[in-house]
Coordinates of C-alpha atoms in Angstrom, one line a residue:
X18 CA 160.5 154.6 23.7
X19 CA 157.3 154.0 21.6
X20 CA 158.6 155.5 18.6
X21 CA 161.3 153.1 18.1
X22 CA 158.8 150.9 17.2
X23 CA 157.4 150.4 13.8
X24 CA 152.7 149.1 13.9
X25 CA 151.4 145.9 13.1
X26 CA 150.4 144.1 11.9
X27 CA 149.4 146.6 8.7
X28 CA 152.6 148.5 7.2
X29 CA 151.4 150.8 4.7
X30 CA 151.5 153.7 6.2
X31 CA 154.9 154.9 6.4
X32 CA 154.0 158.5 5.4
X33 CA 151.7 159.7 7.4
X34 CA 152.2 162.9 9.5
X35 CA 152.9 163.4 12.8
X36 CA 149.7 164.2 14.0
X37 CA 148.6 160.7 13.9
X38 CA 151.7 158.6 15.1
X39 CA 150.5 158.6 18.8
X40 CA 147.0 156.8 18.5
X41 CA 148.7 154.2 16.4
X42 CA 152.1 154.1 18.6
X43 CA 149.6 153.5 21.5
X44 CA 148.1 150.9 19.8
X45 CA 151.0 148.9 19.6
X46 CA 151.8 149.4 22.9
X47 CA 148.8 147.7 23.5
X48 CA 149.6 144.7 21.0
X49 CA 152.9 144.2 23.2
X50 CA 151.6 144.6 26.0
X51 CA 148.9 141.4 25.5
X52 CA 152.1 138.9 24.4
X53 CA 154.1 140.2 27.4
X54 CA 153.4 136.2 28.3
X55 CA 154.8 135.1 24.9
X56 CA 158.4 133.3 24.4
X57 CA 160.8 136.5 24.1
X58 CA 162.6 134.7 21.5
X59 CA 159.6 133.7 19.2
X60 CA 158.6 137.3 19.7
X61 CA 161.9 138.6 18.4
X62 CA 162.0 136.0 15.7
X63 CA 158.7 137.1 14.5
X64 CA 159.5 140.9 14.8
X65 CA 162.6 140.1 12.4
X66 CA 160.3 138.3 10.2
X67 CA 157.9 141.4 10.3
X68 CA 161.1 143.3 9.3
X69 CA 162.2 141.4 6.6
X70 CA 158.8 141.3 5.1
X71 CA 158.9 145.3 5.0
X72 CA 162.1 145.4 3.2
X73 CA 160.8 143.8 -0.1
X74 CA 158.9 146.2 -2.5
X75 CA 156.4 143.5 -3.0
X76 CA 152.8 143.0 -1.8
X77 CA 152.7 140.4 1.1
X78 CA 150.3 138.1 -0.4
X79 CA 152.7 138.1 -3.7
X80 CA 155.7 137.6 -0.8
X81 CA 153.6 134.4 0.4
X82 CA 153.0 132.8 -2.8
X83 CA 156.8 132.9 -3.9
X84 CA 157.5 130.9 -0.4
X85 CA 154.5 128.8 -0.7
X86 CA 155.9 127.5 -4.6
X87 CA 159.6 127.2 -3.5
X88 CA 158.3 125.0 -0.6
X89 CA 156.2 123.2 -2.8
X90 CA 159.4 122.6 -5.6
X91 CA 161.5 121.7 -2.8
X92 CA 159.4 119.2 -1.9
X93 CA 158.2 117.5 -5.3
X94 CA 162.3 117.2 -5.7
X95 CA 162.7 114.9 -2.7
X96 CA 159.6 112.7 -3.6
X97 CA 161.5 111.7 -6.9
X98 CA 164.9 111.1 -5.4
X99 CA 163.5 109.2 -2.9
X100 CA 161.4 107.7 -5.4
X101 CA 164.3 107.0 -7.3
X102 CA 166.5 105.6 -4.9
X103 CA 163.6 103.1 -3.6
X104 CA 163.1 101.7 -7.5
X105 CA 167.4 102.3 -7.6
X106 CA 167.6 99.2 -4.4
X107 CA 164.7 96.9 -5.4
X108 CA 165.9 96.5 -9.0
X109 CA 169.3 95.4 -7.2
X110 CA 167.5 93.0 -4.8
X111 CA 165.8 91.5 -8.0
X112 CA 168.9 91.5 -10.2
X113 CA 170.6 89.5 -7.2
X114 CA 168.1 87.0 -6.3
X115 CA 167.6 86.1 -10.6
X116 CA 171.6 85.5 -10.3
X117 CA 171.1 82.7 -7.9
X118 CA 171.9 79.3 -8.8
X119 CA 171.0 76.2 -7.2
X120 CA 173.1 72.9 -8.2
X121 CA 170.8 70.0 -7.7
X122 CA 172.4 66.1 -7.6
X123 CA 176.3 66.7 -8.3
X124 CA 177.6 63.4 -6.8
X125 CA 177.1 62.7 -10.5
X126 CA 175.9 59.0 -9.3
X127 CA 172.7 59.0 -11.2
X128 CA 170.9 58.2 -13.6
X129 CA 170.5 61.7 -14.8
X130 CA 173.7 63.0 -14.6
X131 CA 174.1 60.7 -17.6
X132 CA 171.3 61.8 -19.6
X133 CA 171.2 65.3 -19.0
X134 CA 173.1 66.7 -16.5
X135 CA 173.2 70.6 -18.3
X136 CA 169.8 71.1 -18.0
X137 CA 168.2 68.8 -14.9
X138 CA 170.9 70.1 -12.7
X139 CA 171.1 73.5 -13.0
X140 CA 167.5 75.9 -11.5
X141 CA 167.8 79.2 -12.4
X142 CA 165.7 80.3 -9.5
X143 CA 162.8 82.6 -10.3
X144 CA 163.5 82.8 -14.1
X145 CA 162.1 78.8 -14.1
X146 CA 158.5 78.0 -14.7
X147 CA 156.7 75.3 -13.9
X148 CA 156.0 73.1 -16.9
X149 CA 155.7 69.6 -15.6
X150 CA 157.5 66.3 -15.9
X151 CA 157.8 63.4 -18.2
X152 CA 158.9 59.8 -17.8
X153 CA 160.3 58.1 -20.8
X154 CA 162.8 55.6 -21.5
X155 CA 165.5 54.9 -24.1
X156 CA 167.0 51.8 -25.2
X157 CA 169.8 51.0 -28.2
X158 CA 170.0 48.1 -30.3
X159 CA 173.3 48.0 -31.8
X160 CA 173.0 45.1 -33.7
X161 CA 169.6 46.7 -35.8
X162 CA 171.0 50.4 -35.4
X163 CA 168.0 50.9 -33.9
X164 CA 167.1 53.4 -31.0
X165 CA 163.7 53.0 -29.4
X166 CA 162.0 56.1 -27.6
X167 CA 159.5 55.3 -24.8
X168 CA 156.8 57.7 -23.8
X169 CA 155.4 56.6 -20.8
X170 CA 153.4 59.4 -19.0
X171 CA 153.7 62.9 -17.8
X172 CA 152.9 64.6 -14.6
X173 CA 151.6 67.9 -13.5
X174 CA 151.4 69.6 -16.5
X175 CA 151.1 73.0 -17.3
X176 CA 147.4 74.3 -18.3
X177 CA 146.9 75.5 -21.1
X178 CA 143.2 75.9 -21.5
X179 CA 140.3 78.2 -19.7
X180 CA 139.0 75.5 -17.4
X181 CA 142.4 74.8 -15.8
X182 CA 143.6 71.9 -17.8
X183 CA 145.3 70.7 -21.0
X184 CA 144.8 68.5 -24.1
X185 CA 148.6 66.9 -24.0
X186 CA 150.7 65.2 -26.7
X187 CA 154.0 64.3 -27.4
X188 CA 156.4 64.9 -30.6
X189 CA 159.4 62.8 -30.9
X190 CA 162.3 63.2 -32.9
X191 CA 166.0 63.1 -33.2
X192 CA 168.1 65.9 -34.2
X193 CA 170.0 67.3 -36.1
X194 CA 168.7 64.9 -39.0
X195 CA 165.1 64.9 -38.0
X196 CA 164.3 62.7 -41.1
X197 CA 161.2 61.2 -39.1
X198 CA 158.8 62.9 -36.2
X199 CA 156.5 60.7 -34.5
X200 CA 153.6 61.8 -32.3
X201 CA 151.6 60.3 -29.4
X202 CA 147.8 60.2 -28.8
X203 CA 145.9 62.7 -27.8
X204 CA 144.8 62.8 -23.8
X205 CA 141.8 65.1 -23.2
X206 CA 141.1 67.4 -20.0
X207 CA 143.8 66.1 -18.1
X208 CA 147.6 67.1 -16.4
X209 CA 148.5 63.3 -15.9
X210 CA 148.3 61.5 -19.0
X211 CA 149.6 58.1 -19.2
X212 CA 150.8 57.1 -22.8
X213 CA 152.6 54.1 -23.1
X214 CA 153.9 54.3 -26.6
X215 CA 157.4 53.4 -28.4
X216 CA 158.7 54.6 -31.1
X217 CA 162.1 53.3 -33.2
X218 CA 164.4 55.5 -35.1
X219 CA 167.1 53.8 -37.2
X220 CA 170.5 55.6 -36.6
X221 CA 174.3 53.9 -36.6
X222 CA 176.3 53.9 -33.8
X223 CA 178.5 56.9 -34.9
X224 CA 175.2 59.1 -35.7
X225 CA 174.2 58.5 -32.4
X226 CA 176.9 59.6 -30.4
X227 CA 175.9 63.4 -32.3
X228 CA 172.5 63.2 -31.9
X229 CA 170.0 64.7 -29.3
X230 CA 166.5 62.7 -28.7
X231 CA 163.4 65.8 -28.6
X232 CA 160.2 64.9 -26.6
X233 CA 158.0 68.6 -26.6
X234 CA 154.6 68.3 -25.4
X235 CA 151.6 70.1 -26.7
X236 CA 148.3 71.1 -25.9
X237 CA 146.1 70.3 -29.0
X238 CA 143.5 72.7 -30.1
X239 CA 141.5 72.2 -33.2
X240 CA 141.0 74.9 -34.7
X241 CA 144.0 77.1 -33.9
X242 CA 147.4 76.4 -33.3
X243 CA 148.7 74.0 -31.3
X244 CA 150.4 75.4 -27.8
X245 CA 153.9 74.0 -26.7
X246 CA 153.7 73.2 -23.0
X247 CA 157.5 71.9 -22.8
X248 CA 159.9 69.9 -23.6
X249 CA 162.7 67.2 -22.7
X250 CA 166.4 67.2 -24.8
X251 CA 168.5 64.3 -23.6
X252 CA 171.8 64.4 -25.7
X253 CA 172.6 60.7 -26.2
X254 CA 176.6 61.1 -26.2
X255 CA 176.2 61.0 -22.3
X256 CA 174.0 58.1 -22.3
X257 CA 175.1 55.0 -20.6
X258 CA 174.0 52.2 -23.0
X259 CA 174.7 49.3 -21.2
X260 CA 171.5 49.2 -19.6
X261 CA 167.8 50.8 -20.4
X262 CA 167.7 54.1 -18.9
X263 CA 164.0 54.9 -17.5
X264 CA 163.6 58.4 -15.9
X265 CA 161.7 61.2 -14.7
X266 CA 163.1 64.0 -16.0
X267 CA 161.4 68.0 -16.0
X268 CA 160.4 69.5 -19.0
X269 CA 162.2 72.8 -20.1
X270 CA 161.2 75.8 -21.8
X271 CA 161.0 74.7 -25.6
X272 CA 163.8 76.2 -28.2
X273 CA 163.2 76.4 -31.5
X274 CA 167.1 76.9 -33.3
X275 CA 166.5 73.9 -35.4
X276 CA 163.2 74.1 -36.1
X277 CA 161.5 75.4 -39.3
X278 CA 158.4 76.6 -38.9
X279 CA 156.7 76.1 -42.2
X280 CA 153.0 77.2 -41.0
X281 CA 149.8 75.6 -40.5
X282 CA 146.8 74.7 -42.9
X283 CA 143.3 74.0 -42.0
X284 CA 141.0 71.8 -44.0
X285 CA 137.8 69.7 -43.4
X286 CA 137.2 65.3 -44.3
X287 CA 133.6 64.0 -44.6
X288 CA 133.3 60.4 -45.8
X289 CA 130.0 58.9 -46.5
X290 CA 130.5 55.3 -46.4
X291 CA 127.4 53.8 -48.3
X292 CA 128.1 56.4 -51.5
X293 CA 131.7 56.0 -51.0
X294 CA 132.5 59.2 -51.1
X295 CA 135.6 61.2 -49.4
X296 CA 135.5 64.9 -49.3
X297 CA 137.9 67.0 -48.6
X298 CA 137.5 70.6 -48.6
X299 CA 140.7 72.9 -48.7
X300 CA 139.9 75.9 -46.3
X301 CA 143.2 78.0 -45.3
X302 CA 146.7 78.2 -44.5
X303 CA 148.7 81.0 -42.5
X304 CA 152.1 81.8 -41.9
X305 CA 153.4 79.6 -45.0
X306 CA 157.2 80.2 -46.1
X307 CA 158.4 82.9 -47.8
X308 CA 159.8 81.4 -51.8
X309 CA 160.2 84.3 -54.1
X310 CA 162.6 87.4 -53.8
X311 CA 159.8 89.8 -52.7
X312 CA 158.9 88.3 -49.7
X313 CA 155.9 86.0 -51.0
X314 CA 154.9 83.1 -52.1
X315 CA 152.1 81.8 -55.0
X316 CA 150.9 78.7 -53.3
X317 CA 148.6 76.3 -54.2
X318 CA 147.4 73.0 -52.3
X319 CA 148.3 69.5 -54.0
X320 CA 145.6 66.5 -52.8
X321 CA 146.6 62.8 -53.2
X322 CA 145.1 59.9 -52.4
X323 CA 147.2 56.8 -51.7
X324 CA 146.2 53.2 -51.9
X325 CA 148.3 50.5 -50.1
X326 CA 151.4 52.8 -50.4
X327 CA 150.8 53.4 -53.9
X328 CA 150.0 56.9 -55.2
X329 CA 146.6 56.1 -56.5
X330 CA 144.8 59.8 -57.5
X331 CA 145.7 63.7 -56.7
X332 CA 143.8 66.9 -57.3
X333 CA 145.0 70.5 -56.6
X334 CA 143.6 74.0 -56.4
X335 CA 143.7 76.9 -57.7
X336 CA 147.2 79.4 -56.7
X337 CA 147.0 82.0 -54.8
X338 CA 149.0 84.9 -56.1
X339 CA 151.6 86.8 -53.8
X340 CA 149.9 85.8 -50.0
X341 CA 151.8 83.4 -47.0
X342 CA 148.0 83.4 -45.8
X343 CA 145.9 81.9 -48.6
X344 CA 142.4 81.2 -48.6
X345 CA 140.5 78.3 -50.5
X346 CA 137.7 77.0 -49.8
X347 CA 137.8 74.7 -52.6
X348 CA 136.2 71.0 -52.4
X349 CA 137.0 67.8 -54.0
X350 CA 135.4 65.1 -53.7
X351 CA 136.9 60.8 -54.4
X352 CA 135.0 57.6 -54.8
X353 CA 136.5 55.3 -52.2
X354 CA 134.3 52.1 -51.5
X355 CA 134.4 51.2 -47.6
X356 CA 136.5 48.3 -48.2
X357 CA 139.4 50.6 -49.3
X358 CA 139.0 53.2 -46.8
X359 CA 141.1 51.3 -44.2
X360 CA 144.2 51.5 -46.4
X361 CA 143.9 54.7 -48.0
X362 CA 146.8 57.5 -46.8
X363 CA 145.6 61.4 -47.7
X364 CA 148.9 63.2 -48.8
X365 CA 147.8 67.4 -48.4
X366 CA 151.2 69.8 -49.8
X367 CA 151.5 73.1 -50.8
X368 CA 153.5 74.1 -53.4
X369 CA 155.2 77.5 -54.8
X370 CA 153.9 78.5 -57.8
X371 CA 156.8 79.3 -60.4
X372 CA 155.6 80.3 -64.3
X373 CA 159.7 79.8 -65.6
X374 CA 161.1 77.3 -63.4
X375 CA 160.0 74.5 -61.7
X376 CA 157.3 74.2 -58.4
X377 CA 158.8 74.5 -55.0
X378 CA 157.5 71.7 -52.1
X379 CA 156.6 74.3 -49.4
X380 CA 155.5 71.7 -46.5
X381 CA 153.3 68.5 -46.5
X382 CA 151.0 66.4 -44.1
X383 CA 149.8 63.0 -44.4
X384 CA 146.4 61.6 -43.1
X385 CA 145.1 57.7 -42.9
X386 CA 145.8 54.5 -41.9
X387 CA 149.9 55.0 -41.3
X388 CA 149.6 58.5 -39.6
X389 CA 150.1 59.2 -35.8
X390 CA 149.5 61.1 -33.4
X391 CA 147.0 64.6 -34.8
X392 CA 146.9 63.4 -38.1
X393 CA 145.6 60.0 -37.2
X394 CA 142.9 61.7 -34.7
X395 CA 141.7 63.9 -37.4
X396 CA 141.3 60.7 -40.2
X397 CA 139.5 58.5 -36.9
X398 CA 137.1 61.7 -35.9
X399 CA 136.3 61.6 -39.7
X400 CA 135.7 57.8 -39.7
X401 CA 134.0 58.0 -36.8
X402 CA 131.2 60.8 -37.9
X403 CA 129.8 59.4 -41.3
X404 CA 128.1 62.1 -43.1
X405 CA 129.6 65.0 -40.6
X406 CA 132.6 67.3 -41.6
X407 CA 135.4 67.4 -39.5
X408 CA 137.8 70.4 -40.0
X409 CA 141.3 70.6 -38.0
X410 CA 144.5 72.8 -38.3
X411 CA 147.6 70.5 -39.1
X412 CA 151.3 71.9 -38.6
X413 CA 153.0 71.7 -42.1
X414 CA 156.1 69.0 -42.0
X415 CA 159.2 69.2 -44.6
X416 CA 158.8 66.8 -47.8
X417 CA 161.3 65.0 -46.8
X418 CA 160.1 63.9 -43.1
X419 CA 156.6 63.0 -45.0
X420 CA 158.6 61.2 -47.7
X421 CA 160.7 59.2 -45.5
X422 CA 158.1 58.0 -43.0
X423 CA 154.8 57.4 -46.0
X424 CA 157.6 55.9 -48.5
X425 CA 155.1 56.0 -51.6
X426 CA 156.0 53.5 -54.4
X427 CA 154.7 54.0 -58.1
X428 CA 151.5 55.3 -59.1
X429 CA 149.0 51.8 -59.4
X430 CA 149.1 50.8 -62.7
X431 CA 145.4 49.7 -63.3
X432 CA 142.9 51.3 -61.7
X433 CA 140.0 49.2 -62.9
X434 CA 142.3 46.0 -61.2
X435 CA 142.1 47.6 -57.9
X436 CA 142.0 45.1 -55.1
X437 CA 139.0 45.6 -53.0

């Protein structure tokens, strides 16, 4: 009965004689004899696995490591899929809850279903951000053509800077013609500023009814650009004229399809009011627009001084071949008594340099008495620090805004006849 059985646990030695069978046979008598108080079926289970070992012409340490790395495959093959399936149902969740919209003030009653009800009543859930919210006011005087803009204060703003906090203005203009942009002042270190300011735009009746009024807020930064925070579209075709509207309205996320971005150019005023002396010193310009074929431009920076709207002198530097980021750091320098200072507009535009035809106007800014908003901070900081420098970046405007709103007559015929 002993022989039917094969020893273990070691199974090497299948070919051994006869002569030593019996101590071994007895030795696994013994073996089965201690796990008489095992399960008979784990006992035949691992018998069969003792078998099945035998059968492969393979070391068992070799067998092991073959079950080991399946076991191992196996298992790195459900991680992913369960992995996959986990990633597979959250994008879902997310792509349902973006799709979520919430209609906000449909009995179409109010005041702002008039002004803007495509964009103040729709909330596209998680996909809105917070930018803040802006009262202003708009009223239309048929008889002048004339439609006047009120800014009157903002509300929890988004920060823009480190500290938690914002430098806020306003632009305001009316597309599609955009033919004149005014700007607000400048609040420091605040969320809440409170404005107070009106501006007129002179459009017919007709115009109007195609027109859209743009209020964006930025956060002003001197010395790099300026940061949109929002901004406020009312198309005027759905306003009710028959009274002044006055509304809270909150701000959107800004587009830009009929905007031109012409770039930016940085340059420094110093005025020293007992010499008489205004200095301006042409430092940079980035991101200008592109004029010839290749992708380039060659521009150079025009400087005019004008005198009680009249174009009174002008300077200009040297061009810059083949760059959209030129740099100057050229300085000129005007004798302009204190008594004129007060009604002296700076005119700063760059030009494209052409050898054949003629110069191309790439964008302008005006400084001085009739500017708003940055430009008239930047000429007040100057006025107010005699003897300092005072660099700022300024967004580049079209010709034609600058044109329109400065309305320059003739060059002053006499300069020795100046009025003082």
């Amino acid at each position: 009965m002993f022989s039917s059985q094969k020893p273990r646990p070691n199974s090497t030695h299948h070919n051994v004689s006869a002569t030593t069978v019996h101590p071994i046979t007895i030795v696994s008598t013994t073996y089965t004899n201690t796990n008489t108080t095992l399960d008979p079926i784990a006992v035949a289970v691992s018998n069969f696995f003792y078998d099945f070992l035998d059968k492969i012409p393979l070391p068992h340490w070799a067998i092991y490591t073959i079950f080991a790395s399946g076991a191992l495959l196996i298992l790195l093959c459900c991680l992913c899929i369960c992995i996959k399936c986990c990633c597979k149902g959250k994008k879902k969740k997310n792509l349902k809850k973006d799709e979520k919209i919430n209609m906000l003030g449909v009995n179409g009653t109010s005041t702002t279903a008039l002004v803007q009800p495509d964009v103040a009543d729709v909330d596209y859930g998680a996909t809105k951000k917070h930018r803040g919210k802006l009262l202003y006011s708009l009223e239309y005087n048929a008889a002048l053509s004339e439609l006047t803009v009120g800014i009157k204060q903002a509300d929890s703003l988004k920060a823009m800077d480190v500290g938690g906090s914002s430098d806020p203005y306003i632009k305001v203009y009316i597309c599609p013609d955009k033919s004149k942009t005014c700007e607000t002042k400048v609040f420091r270190n605040t969320l809440n500023p409170i404005f107070n300011e009106q501006f007129s735009f002179q459009i017919s009746k007709s115009s109007l009814l195609k027109s859209t009024a743009v209020m964006k807020v930025f956060d002003f930064n001197r010395f790099t650009k300026h940061n949109i925070i929002g901004e406020l579209r009312v198309e005027l075709c759905n306003v009710d004229w028959n009274h002044v509207i006055e509304e809270w309205q909150d701000l959107g996320e800004p587009t830009k399809f009929e905007e031109e971005d012409l770039g930016e150019i940085c340059f420094s005023l110093r005025y020293v009011p007992t010499a008489g002396k205004l200095n301006v010193v042409i430092l940079e310009a980035q991101n200008l627009k592109s004029m010839d074929p290749g992708g380039f431009s060659d521009p150079y920076v025009k400087v005019q001084l004008a005198l009680d709207k009249r174009k009174w002198k002008k300077k200009k530097t040297s061009v810059r071949k083949k760059t959209l980021n030129p740099y100057y750091n050229e300085s000129f320098t005007f004798d302009v008594a204190f008594e004129q200072i007060k009604r002296v507009n700076l005119v700063i535009s760059l030009w494209d340099h052409d050898a054949v035809s003629r110069n191309d106007a790439m964008g302008k800014i005006f400084l001085g008495c009739d500017a708003t908003g940055n430009q008239l901070k930047h000429w007040a900081d100057m006025l107010s620090n005699p003897r300092r420098p005072v660099a700022q970046w300024h967004s580049l405007l079209s010709a034609k805004q600058v044109n329109s709103t400065l309305n320059l007559k003739k060059k002053i015929p006499l300069r020795d006849k100046l009025p003082l």
